[in-house]
Amino acid sequence: MSSIIATPALFPHQHQDPRLSPSHPSVYPRWVINHTELTCRQVSYNLPTSAGRKRKAEDEEPSADDRMSTSPSPSFHQRTLPAHRITKRPRAGALGRPLSLPRLLETLDADSLRGILQTICQRHPGLGSEIEQTAPRPSVASALTVLKQYESALQAAFPFGGNQSSDYAYNRVKPALVNLLDALADFTPHFLPPHEPQASQSLSFLDSATEIIHHLPNWATFQHRLHKQNAYEEISKAWTLVIQEAAKRAGGIHVQYGGWDQKLAKHNQQSGGKLQEAVNEMSNHLGWMGGQPSAQQHGGRGIDVSSVRQELLSGTYGSNLPVRVGPW
């Protein structure tokens, strides 16, 4: 049979329920169902196969893959992941943490840093020598800056008004006075030979240090005045030592051409002659550089060159000379 038999029109039974679906088998009579199955078999028999041969039994049965494909579950496409997958590290939240050592040192002032270093050196004495070797050498300017700070603290400690040389004022400023004198006693040996080889540096420091001693108050009580007198004695010994060592180096040129003899004479005058030992050493040094003292006649009086220089340095020259009256 090469033609397809037409399927007669199917009409619903007059007693069937019109609410039932037409595709439901219970709506059709039995003979209609049998006739429909027969017709479908004849049609499938006459249809040619893809290879020109009869279908086998395994072709009629769906395979496992077909059964899987007809399942209502959706099909997923397999994704190919990259070989090296980039993973993001979770970022840490805002957490408190202490400052690093360099940042911490930036916030410290000089006083705080000095206190920390002193505390560390007390706990670890071995670090003191290492700090001394690492720290730069103090200059004259830096040392005088520290001394000026102590001097300013002393002036600020005086009570407002009243007698500045009284015992009450001394008791008020005694701690600041002791701090200044202690600092002066500590810095002075640092600029003395042999620790300080340059005479110009030593003389420059002594000049400013002596000026600080001049500014110390003259107390009314004798015991209180001992602080200033002792300071003059120590500074006079320092001047003498520097002059002696300067005379041994380069012919004492720093003392001869630096005008230090005049400065020392002025300091001796302000101190009331308490630097006379240093003035005598300066006179001997300058006399040795000018040669042997020789006597010269001046106004009918024999004058030694060294004695004249000594009188000039001490400020007593001409006090014993007669005063002329009338025309010269």
Short mmCIF file of C-alpha atoms in Angstrom, two decimals:
data_model
loop_
_atom_site.label_atom_id
_atom_site.label_comp_id
_atom_site.label_asym_id
_atom_site.label_seq_id
_atom_site.Cartn_x
_atom_site.Cartn_y
_atom_site.Cartn_z
CA MET A 1 0.00 0.00 0.00
CA SER A 2 1.50 3.25 -1.17
CA SER A 3 -1.19 5.60 -0.09
CA ILE A 4 -2.30 6.66 3.34
CA ILE A 5 -5.88 5.79 4.26
CA ALA A 6 -7.74 8.86 5.43
CA THR A 7 -8.90 8.77 8.96
CA PRO A 8 -12.61 9.33 9.27
CA ALA A 9 -13.74 12.30 11.28
CA LEU A 10 -14.24 11.53 14.86
CA PHE A 11 -17.30 12.88 16.52
CA PRO A 12 -17.88 12.83 20.21
CA HIS A 13 -20.40 10.40 21.55
CA GLN A 14 -23.68 11.89 22.34
CA HIS A 15 -23.54 10.64 25.88
CA GLN A 16 -19.97 11.72 26.62
CA ASP A 17 -19.07 14.47 28.99
CA PRO A 18 -18.18 17.61 27.03
CA ARG A 19 -15.87 18.75 29.91
CA LEU A 20 -13.41 15.91 29.27
CA SER A 21 -10.37 16.59 27.12
CA PRO A 22 -10.67 15.21 23.49
CA SER A 23 -7.28 13.57 23.87
CA HIS A 24 -8.39 11.42 26.76
CA PRO A 25 -9.04 7.75 25.66
CA SER A 26 -12.29 7.50 27.53
CA VAL A 27 -13.96 9.93 25.11
CA TYR A 28 -13.73 7.61 22.06
CA PRO A 29 -15.44 4.19 21.51
CA ARG A 30 -13.37 1.05 21.41
CA TRP A 31 -13.65 0.46 17.67
CA VAL A 32 -12.30 3.95 16.95
CA ILE A 33 -9.24 3.34 19.04
CA ASN A 34 -8.50 0.00 17.36
CA HIS A 35 -8.90 1.50 13.91
CA THR A 36 -6.57 4.37 14.75
CA GLU A 37 -3.83 2.06 16.00
CA LEU A 38 -4.04 -0.03 12.83
CA THR A 39 -3.77 2.96 10.60
CA CYS A 40 -0.70 4.30 12.48
CA ARG A 41 1.08 0.96 12.11
CA GLN A 42 0.48 0.91 8.33
CA VAL A 43 1.80 4.46 7.98
CA SER A 44 4.94 3.75 9.99
CA TYR A 45 5.48 0.56 7.90
CA ASN A 46 5.39 2.36 4.56
CA LEU A 47 7.73 5.29 5.68
CA PRO A 48 11.29 4.82 4.37
CA THR A 49 14.14 4.60 6.90
CA SER A 50 17.26 6.77 6.78
CA ALA A 51 19.47 3.84 5.59
CA GLY A 52 16.88 2.22 3.21
CA ARG A 53 16.29 -0.70 5.48
CA LYS A 54 13.82 -1.84 8.12
CA ARG A 55 14.09 -0.45 11.59
CA LYS A 56 15.46 -2.75 14.18
CA ALA A 57 14.07 -3.37 17.57
CA GLU A 58 16.75 -1.27 19.27
CA ASP A 59 15.82 1.68 17.06
CA GLU A 60 12.27 1.62 18.34
CA GLU A 61 13.36 1.63 21.98
CA PRO A 62 14.77 4.92 23.19
CA SER A 63 18.29 4.86 24.45
CA ALA A 64 19.35 5.94 27.87
CA ASP A 65 20.64 9.23 26.49
CA ASP A 66 17.31 9.90 24.79
CA ARG A 67 15.46 9.16 27.96
CA MET A 68 17.73 11.50 29.81
CA SER A 69 17.26 14.21 27.19
CA THR A 70 13.47 14.01 27.41
CA SER A 71 13.52 14.60 31.13
CA PRO A 72 12.00 17.86 32.26
CA SER A 73 15.25 18.94 33.94
CA PRO A 74 17.06 21.76 32.05
CA SER A 75 20.35 21.05 30.34
CA PHE A 76 23.49 22.72 31.72
CA HIS A 77 26.37 23.76 29.54
CA GLN A 78 29.74 22.79 30.95
CA ARG A 79 31.97 25.80 31.66
CA THR A 80 35.69 25.69 31.19
CA LEU A 81 37.51 27.28 34.16
CA PRO A 82 40.83 29.04 33.64
CA ALA A 83 44.02 27.25 34.61
CA HIS A 84 45.01 29.85 37.23
CA ARG A 85 42.01 31.30 38.91
CA ILE A 86 42.53 34.74 40.48
CA THR A 87 41.47 34.72 44.07
CA LYS A 88 40.80 37.91 45.99
CA ARG A 89 42.12 38.17 49.48
CA PRO A 90 39.64 39.47 51.97
CA ARG A 91 40.59 42.98 53.07
CA ALA A 92 41.09 43.45 56.76
CA GLY A 93 38.82 45.87 58.49
CA ALA A 94 39.86 48.98 60.43
CA LEU A 95 41.94 47.78 63.37
CA GLY A 96 43.96 49.81 65.84
CA ARG A 97 47.72 49.31 65.96
CA PRO A 98 50.61 51.17 67.62
CA LEU A 99 52.93 53.51 65.74
CA SER A 100 56.18 52.26 64.32
CA LEU A 101 59.43 53.35 65.98
CA PRO A 102 60.40 56.00 63.36
CA ARG A 103 56.95 57.62 63.56
CA LEU A 104 57.00 57.49 67.33
CA LEU A 105 60.36 59.27 67.48
CA GLU A 106 59.01 62.02 65.22
CA THR A 107 56.41 62.94 67.82
CA LEU A 108 58.91 63.32 70.69
CA ASP A 109 60.44 66.66 71.61
CA ALA A 110 64.00 67.12 72.83
CA ASP A 111 63.15 66.85 76.53
CA SER A 112 61.09 63.68 76.13
CA LEU A 113 63.75 62.04 73.96
CA ARG A 114 66.46 63.01 76.42
CA GLY A 115 64.51 61.50 79.29
CA ILE A 116 63.96 58.26 77.40
CA LEU A 117 67.66 57.97 76.58
CA GLN A 118 68.64 58.57 80.17
CA THR A 119 66.21 55.92 81.38
CA ILE A 120 67.51 53.40 78.85
CA CYS A 121 71.13 54.12 79.80
CA GLN A 122 70.30 53.60 83.48
CA ARG A 123 68.70 50.23 82.72
CA HIS A 124 71.48 49.23 80.31
CA PRO A 125 74.78 50.87 81.37
CA GLY A 126 76.59 49.39 78.39
CA LEU A 127 74.66 51.62 76.01
CA GLY A 128 76.07 54.79 77.54
CA SER A 129 79.51 54.40 75.96
CA GLU A 130 77.97 53.54 72.61
CA ILE A 131 75.86 56.69 72.66
CA GLU A 132 78.93 58.78 73.55
CA GLN A 133 80.77 57.38 70.55
CA THR A 134 77.82 57.77 68.20
CA ALA A 135 76.66 61.25 69.21
CA PRO A 136 78.31 64.20 67.41
CA ARG A 137 80.84 66.27 69.28
CA PRO A 138 79.24 69.30 71.02
CA SER A 139 80.26 72.61 69.50
CA VAL A 140 80.87 75.88 71.31
CA ALA A 141 77.59 77.27 70.01
CA SER A 142 75.54 74.27 71.19
CA ALA A 143 77.15 74.30 74.64
CA LEU A 144 76.55 78.04 75.04
CA THR A 145 72.94 77.56 73.99
CA VAL A 146 72.42 75.14 76.86
CA LEU A 147 74.14 77.48 79.31
CA LYS A 148 71.98 80.38 78.13
CA GLN A 149 68.89 78.31 78.83
CA TYR A 150 70.04 77.67 82.39
CA GLU A 151 70.81 81.37 82.78
CA SER A 152 67.33 82.29 81.54
CA ALA A 153 65.80 79.83 84.00
CA LEU A 154 67.77 81.49 86.80
CA GLN A 155 66.55 84.97 85.86
CA ALA A 156 62.96 83.73 85.64
CA ALA A 157 63.16 82.20 89.13
CA PHE A 158 63.69 85.54 90.87
CA PRO A 159 60.66 86.85 92.77
CA PHE A 160 58.89 89.86 91.33
CA GLY A 161 60.06 93.02 93.06
CA GLY A 162 61.97 93.21 96.28
CA ASN A 163 65.71 92.93 96.90
CA GLN A 164 67.32 90.63 94.34
CA SER A 165 70.35 89.96 96.59
CA SER A 166 68.44 89.05 99.75
CA ASP A 167 68.38 85.68 101.42
CA TYR A 168 64.76 85.22 100.40
CA ALA A 169 65.66 85.69 96.74
CA TYR A 170 68.60 83.31 97.13
CA ASN A 171 66.37 80.57 98.52
CA ARG A 172 63.94 81.04 95.66
CA VAL A 173 66.57 80.76 92.92
CA LYS A 174 68.98 78.33 94.57
CA PRO A 175 67.90 75.25 92.52
CA ALA A 176 68.24 77.16 89.25
CA LEU A 177 71.57 78.64 90.39
CA VAL A 178 72.98 75.23 91.26
CA ASN A 179 71.86 73.85 87.89
CA LEU A 180 73.66 76.64 86.04
CA LEU A 181 76.88 76.23 88.02
CA ASP A 182 76.83 72.46 87.58
CA ALA A 183 76.35 72.80 83.83
CA LEU A 184 79.18 75.33 83.67
CA ALA A 185 81.47 73.01 85.62
CA ASP A 186 80.62 70.12 83.27
CA PHE A 187 81.01 71.96 79.96
CA THR A 188 84.25 73.78 80.79
CA PRO A 189 86.57 70.72 80.90
CA HIS A 190 85.14 69.59 77.57
CA PHE A 191 86.74 72.61 75.85
CA LEU A 192 90.09 72.42 77.62
CA PRO A 193 93.27 70.75 76.35
CA PRO A 194 94.12 68.02 75.70
CA HIS A 195 90.51 67.10 74.96
CA GLU A 196 90.10 70.23 72.82
CA PRO A 197 93.16 70.62 70.58
CA GLN A 198 92.20 74.00 69.05
CA ALA A 199 93.07 76.96 71.23
CA SER A 200 90.65 79.24 69.40
CA GLN A 201 87.71 77.04 70.40
CA SER A 202 88.83 76.93 74.02
CA LEU A 203 89.33 80.70 74.25
CA SER A 204 85.98 81.38 72.58
CA PHE A 205 84.13 79.22 75.09
CA LEU A 206 85.98 80.70 78.07
CA ASP A 207 85.18 84.21 76.93
CA SER A 208 81.42 83.53 76.88
CA ALA A 209 81.50 81.41 80.04
CA THR A 210 83.25 84.19 81.96
CA GLU A 211 80.60 86.62 80.79
CA ILE A 212 77.92 84.34 82.28
CA ILE A 213 79.74 84.37 85.63
CA HIS A 214 79.77 88.18 85.58
CA HIS A 215 75.95 88.13 85.41
CA LEU A 216 75.57 86.07 88.58
CA PRO A 217 74.04 88.07 91.43
CA ASN A 218 76.16 89.45 94.25
CA TRP A 219 74.41 88.11 97.32
CA ALA A 220 74.29 90.04 100.53
CA THR A 221 75.37 87.06 102.65
CA PHE A 222 79.02 86.02 102.45
CA GLN A 223 78.25 82.28 102.31
CA HIS A 224 76.02 82.82 99.30
CA ARG A 225 78.73 84.76 97.50
CA LEU A 226 81.02 81.73 97.61
CA HIS A 227 79.28 80.28 94.54
CA LYS A 228 80.45 83.16 92.36
CA GLN A 229 83.93 83.29 93.85
CA ASN A 230 84.49 79.58 93.28
CA ALA A 231 83.28 79.96 89.71
CA TYR A 232 85.84 82.74 89.13
CA GLU A 233 88.64 80.60 90.53
CA GLU A 234 87.78 77.66 88.27
CA ILE A 235 87.48 79.81 85.17
CA SER A 236 90.79 81.53 85.94
CA LYS A 237 92.54 78.15 86.08
CA ALA A 238 90.95 77.25 82.77
CA TRP A 239 92.26 80.45 81.16
CA THR A 240 95.74 79.75 82.49
CA LEU A 241 95.80 76.21 81.14
CA VAL A 242 94.64 77.25 77.67
CA ILE A 243 97.23 80.05 77.47
CA GLN A 244 100.03 77.68 78.49
CA GLU A 245 99.06 75.10 75.89
CA ALA A 246 98.54 77.74 73.19
CA ALA A 247 102.09 79.02 73.74
CA LYS A 248 103.43 75.57 72.88
CA ARG A 249 101.64 75.35 69.52
CA ALA A 250 102.37 77.48 66.49
CA GLY A 251 104.28 80.00 68.60
CA GLY A 252 101.08 81.07 70.39
CA ILE A 253 99.83 82.94 67.33
CA HIS A 254 96.18 82.49 68.36
CA VAL A 255 96.81 84.37 71.60
CA GLN A 256 99.01 87.07 70.09
CA TYR A 257 96.80 88.12 67.17
CA GLY A 258 93.36 87.23 68.49
CA GLY A 259 93.09 90.15 70.89
CA TRP A 260 92.64 87.73 73.78
CA ASP A 261 94.95 89.70 76.02
CA GLN A 262 92.59 92.66 75.91
CA LYS A 263 89.53 90.51 76.46
CA LEU A 264 91.15 88.79 79.41
CA ALA A 265 92.16 92.13 80.92
CA LYS A 266 88.58 93.33 80.64
CA HIS A 267 87.28 90.18 82.34
CA ASN A 268 89.79 90.62 85.12
CA GLN A 269 88.65 94.17 85.68
CA GLN A 270 84.97 93.17 85.84
CA SER A 271 85.71 90.36 88.27
CA GLY A 272 87.62 92.61 90.65
CA GLY A 273 91.02 91.04 89.94
CA LYS A 274 89.91 87.44 90.43
CA LEU A 275 91.47 86.43 87.08
CA GLN A 276 94.89 87.84 87.92
CA GLU A 277 96.56 84.44 87.65
CA ALA A 278 95.44 84.12 84.04
CA VAL A 279 96.48 87.70 83.31
CA ASN A 280 99.98 87.01 84.63
CA GLU A 281 100.28 83.95 82.44
CA MET A 282 99.18 85.96 79.42
CA SER A 283 101.76 88.66 80.25
CA ASN A 284 104.56 86.12 80.51
CA HIS A 285 103.53 84.54 77.26
CA LEU A 286 103.46 87.81 75.33
CA GLY A 287 106.76 88.92 76.90
CA TRP A 288 108.40 85.65 75.82
CA MET A 289 107.13 86.12 72.28
CA GLY A 290 108.48 89.72 72.13
CA GLY A 291 111.95 88.70 73.30
CA GLN A 292 113.83 89.40 76.51
CA PRO A 293 112.45 92.36 78.46
CA SER A 294 114.59 95.44 78.07
CA ALA A 295 114.67 98.59 80.19
CA GLN A 296 113.82 101.84 78.50
CA GLN A 297 114.07 105.35 79.78
CA HIS A 298 110.80 107.24 79.85
CA GLY A 299 110.49 110.55 81.64
CA GLY A 300 113.71 109.94 83.56
CA ARG A 301 112.35 106.63 84.91
CA GLY A 302 113.45 103.17 83.94
CA ILE A 303 110.49 101.15 82.73
CA ASP A 304 110.52 97.46 82.03
CA VAL A 305 108.52 96.44 78.93
CA SER A 306 106.97 93.46 80.68
CA SER A 307 105.90 95.57 83.64
CA VAL A 308 104.28 98.11 81.33
CA ARG A 309 102.33 95.36 79.58
CA GLN A 310 101.33 93.97 82.94
CA GLU A 311 100.03 97.37 84.05
CA LEU A 312 98.12 97.75 80.80
CA LEU A 313 96.47 94.38 81.22
CA SER A 314 95.58 95.04 84.85
CA GLY A 315 94.32 98.58 84.14
CA THR A 316 96.75 100.28 86.57
CA TYR A 317 99.13 101.84 84.07
CA GLY A 318 99.94 105.53 84.76
CA SER A 319 98.54 105.58 88.25
CA ASN A 320 101.99 106.42 89.75
CA LEU A 321 103.10 108.88 87.10
CA PRO A 322 103.24 112.60 87.96
CA VAL A 323 100.66 114.86 86.40
CA ARG A 324 102.09 117.87 84.54
CA VAL A 325 100.49 121.25 84.90
CA GLY A 326 100.85 124.06 82.38
CA PRO A 327 102.03 123.99 78.76
CA TRP A 328 103.64 120.79 77.53
#
